[in-house]
């Protein structure tokens, strides 16, 4: 199973933003062959980045692209970063830049073992939550978006 698809990317970001970043020929549609090829290349690049970072610690999960919400979010945000990188003159909204920064931090935390995606890796006895206990993973959440944030340029 893939960590990200163009359909799941459309759930994370508006279609018009993705189209603006991926449409080189003015096709105006995400299903256009050329646009779809750009989006596929962006997803492949983001997935390869995650695999390169995590394959040593999680080889089976990276080979199978085992789904996990945190990993899917990271791959989606790295995909958008790749797409914005194709348009160096266009400004990236600060809220998206902040989300990407948090995703990269979370990728590093997963790489170092500070955070283990719940659907990945072996569970030891110390990882289990006992009766009456509550578990709150320490993954950093993406801050709420603010409408008045400025736009930055890559």
JSON list of N, CA, C and O in Angstrom, two decimals, residues 5 8 13 37 39 43 53 58 68 75 87 92 95 107 123 134 137 151:
[
{"chain": "A", "resi": 5, "resn": "UNK", "atom": "N", "xyz": [-1.26, 8.95, -2.20]},
{"chain": "A", "resi": 5, "resn": "UNK", "atom": "CA", "xyz": [-1.73, 8.89, -3.60]},
{"chain": "A", "resi": 5, "resn": "UNK", "atom": "C", "xyz": [-2.21, 10.30, -3.96]},
{"chain": "A", "resi": 5, "resn": "UNK", "atom": "O", "xyz": [-2.35, 11.15, -3.08]},
{"chain": "A", "resi": 8, "resn": "UNK", "atom": "N", "xyz": [-5.38, 10.91, -1.96]},
{"chain": "A", "resi": 8, "resn": "UNK", "atom": "CA", "xyz": [-5.19, 11.25, -0.55]},
{"chain": "A", "resi": 8, "resn": "UNK", "atom": "C", "xyz": [-4.52, 12.61, -0.39]},
{"chain": "A", "resi": 8, "resn": "UNK", "atom": "O", "xyz": [-4.77, 13.33, 0.58]},
{"chain": "A", "resi": 13, "resn": "UNK", "atom": "N", "xyz": [-4.78, 18.86, 0.83]},
{"chain": "A", "resi": 13, "resn": "UNK", "atom": "CA", "xyz": [-4.62, 20.19, 0.26]},
{"chain": "A", "resi": 13, "resn": "UNK", "atom": "C", "xyz": [-5.69, 20.42, -0.79]},
{"chain": "A", "resi": 13, "resn": "UNK", "atom": "O", "xyz": [-6.19, 19.49, -1.41]},
{"chain": "A", "resi": 37, "resn": "UNK", "atom": "N", "xyz": [1.51, 12.82, -13.91]},
{"chain": "A", "resi": 37, "resn": "UNK", "atom": "CA", "xyz": [2.91, 12.37, -13.90]},
{"chain": "A", "resi": 37, "resn": "UNK", "atom": "C", "xyz": [3.74, 13.21, -12.94]},
{"chain": "A", "resi": 37, "resn": "UNK", "atom": "O", "xyz": [4.61, 12.68, -12.23]},
{"chain": "A", "resi": 39, "resn": "UNK", "atom": "N", "xyz": [2.60, 14.84, -10.26]},
{"chain": "A", "resi": 39, "resn": "UNK", "atom": "CA", "xyz": [2.16, 14.49, -8.89]},
{"chain": "A", "resi": 39, "resn": "UNK", "atom": "C", "xyz": [2.75, 13.14, -8.49]},
{"chain": "A", "resi": 39, "resn": "UNK", "atom": "O", "xyz": [3.24, 12.98, -7.37]},
{"chain": "A", "resi": 43, "resn": "UNK", "atom": "N", "xyz": [5.22, 12.44, -5.30]},
{"chain": "A", "resi": 43, "resn": "UNK", "atom": "CA", "xyz": [4.93, 11.43, -4.27]},
{"chain": "A", "resi": 43, "resn": "UNK", "atom": "C", "xyz": [6.07, 10.42, -4.19]},
{"chain": "A", "resi": 43, "resn": "UNK", "atom": "O", "xyz": [6.49, 10.03, -3.09]},
{"chain": "A", "resi": 53, "resn": "UNK", "atom": "N", "xyz": [15.42, 7.74, 5.06]},
{"chain": "A", "resi": 53, "resn": "UNK", "atom": "CA", "xyz": [15.60, 8.11, 6.46]},
{"chain": "A", "resi": 53, "resn": "UNK", "atom": "C", "xyz": [15.28, 6.97, 7.43]},
{"chain": "A", "resi": 53, "resn": "UNK", "atom": "O", "xyz": [15.91, 6.85, 8.47]},
{"chain": "A", "resi": 58, "resn": "UNK", "atom": "N", "xyz": [13.37, 0.61, 10.24]},
{"chain": "A", "resi": 58, "resn": "UNK", "atom": "CA", "xyz": [12.10, -0.04, 9.90]},
{"chain": "A", "resi": 58, "resn": "UNK", "atom": "C", "xyz": [12.14, -0.60, 8.47]},
{"chain": "A", "resi": 58, "resn": "UNK", "atom": "O", "xyz": [11.39, -0.14, 7.61]},
{"chain": "A", "resi": 68, "resn": "UNK", "atom": "N", "xyz": [0.53, 4.40, 8.13]},
{"chain": "A", "resi": 68, "resn": "UNK", "atom": "CA", "xyz": [0.41, 4.98, 9.46]},
{"chain": "A", "resi": 68, "resn": "UNK", "atom": "C", "xyz": [0.08, 6.46, 9.26]},
{"chain": "A", "resi": 68, "resn": "UNK", "atom": "O", "xyz": [0.65, 7.10, 8.38]},
{"chain": "A", "resi": 75, "resn": "UNK", "atom": "N", "xyz": [4.74, 12.15, 4.37]},
{"chain": "A", "resi": 75, "resn": "UNK", "atom": "CA", "xyz": [4.93, 11.98, 2.92]},
{"chain": "A", "resi": 75, "resn": "UNK", "atom": "C", "xyz": [4.11, 13.01, 2.15]},
{"chain": "A", "resi": 75, "resn": "UNK", "atom": "O", "xyz": [4.59, 13.60, 1.18]},
{"chain": "A", "resi": 87, "resn": "UNK", "atom": "N", "xyz": [8.44, 25.55, -8.29]},
{"chain": "A", "resi": 87, "resn": "UNK", "atom": "CA", "xyz": [8.02, 26.93, -8.57]},
{"chain": "A", "resi": 87, "resn": "UNK", "atom": "C", "xyz": [8.76, 27.87, -7.61]},
{"chain": "A", "resi": 87, "resn": "UNK", "atom": "O", "xyz": [8.17, 28.42, -6.70]},
{"chain": "A", "resi": 92, "resn": "UNK", "atom": "N", "xyz": [5.31, 30.27, -0.67]},
{"chain": "A", "resi": 92, "resn": "UNK", "atom": "CA", "xyz": [4.66, 29.22, 0.10]},
{"chain": "A", "resi": 92, "resn": "UNK", "atom": "C", "xyz": [4.04, 29.86, 1.33]},
{"chain": "A", "resi": 92, "resn": "UNK", "atom": "O", "xyz": [4.72, 30.57, 2.07]},
{"chain": "A", "resi": 95, "resn": "UNK", "atom": "N", "xyz": [1.79, 28.89, 6.90]},
{"chain": "A", "resi": 95, "resn": "UNK", "atom": "CA", "xyz": [1.18, 27.75, 7.59]},
{"chain": "A", "resi": 95, "resn": "UNK", "atom": "C", "xyz": [1.63, 26.43, 6.96]},
{"chain": "A", "resi": 95, "resn": "UNK", "atom": "O", "xyz": [1.90, 25.46, 7.68]},
{"chain": "A", "resi": 107, "resn": "UNK", "atom": "N", "xyz": [9.80, 13.31, 11.33]},
{"chain": "A", "resi": 107, "resn": "UNK", "atom": "CA", "xyz": [10.56, 12.28, 10.61]},
{"chain": "A", "resi": 107, "resn": "UNK", "atom": "C", "xyz": [11.87, 12.00, 11.34]},
{"chain": "A", "resi": 107, "resn": "UNK", "atom": "O", "xyz": [12.26, 10.83, 11.51]},
{"chain": "A", "resi": 123, "resn": "UNK", "atom": "N", "xyz": [6.11, -4.50, 19.56]},
{"chain": "A", "resi": 123, "resn": "UNK", "atom": "CA", "xyz": [5.60, -3.93, 20.81]},
{"chain": "A", "resi": 123, "resn": "UNK", "atom": "C", "xyz": [6.21, -4.71, 21.95]},
{"chain": "A", "resi": 123, "resn": "UNK", "atom": "O", "xyz": [6.11, -5.93, 22.02]},
{"chain": "A", "resi": 134, "resn": "UNK", "atom": "N", "xyz": [-3.71, 5.98, 30.57]},
{"chain": "A", "resi": 134, "resn": "UNK", "atom": "CA", "xyz": [-3.97, 6.63, 29.31]},
{"chain": "A", "resi": 134, "resn": "UNK", "atom": "C", "xyz": [-2.65, 6.87, 28.61]},
{"chain": "A", "resi": 134, "resn": "UNK", "atom": "O", "xyz": [-1.64, 7.14, 29.27]},
{"chain": "A", "resi": 137, "resn": "UNK", "atom": "N", "xyz": [0.62, 9.87, 22.76]},
{"chain": "A", "resi": 137, "resn": "UNK", "atom": "CA", "xyz": [1.89, 9.90, 22.04]},
{"chain": "A", "resi": 137, "resn": "UNK", "atom": "C", "xyz": [2.45, 11.32, 22.00]},
{"chain": "A", "resi": 137, "resn": "UNK", "atom": "O", "xyz": [1.71, 12.29, 22.00]},
{"chain": "A", "resi": 151, "resn": "UNK", "atom": "N", "xyz": [3.35, 35.10, 3.77]},
{"chain": "A", "resi": 151, "resn": "UNK", "atom": "CA", "xyz": [3.80, 34.12, 2.79]},
{"chain": "A", "resi": 151, "resn": "UNK", "atom": "C", "xyz": [5.31, 34.22, 2.67]},
{"chain": "A", "resi": 151, "resn": "UNK", "atom": "O", "xyz": [5.86, 35.32, 2.63]}
]
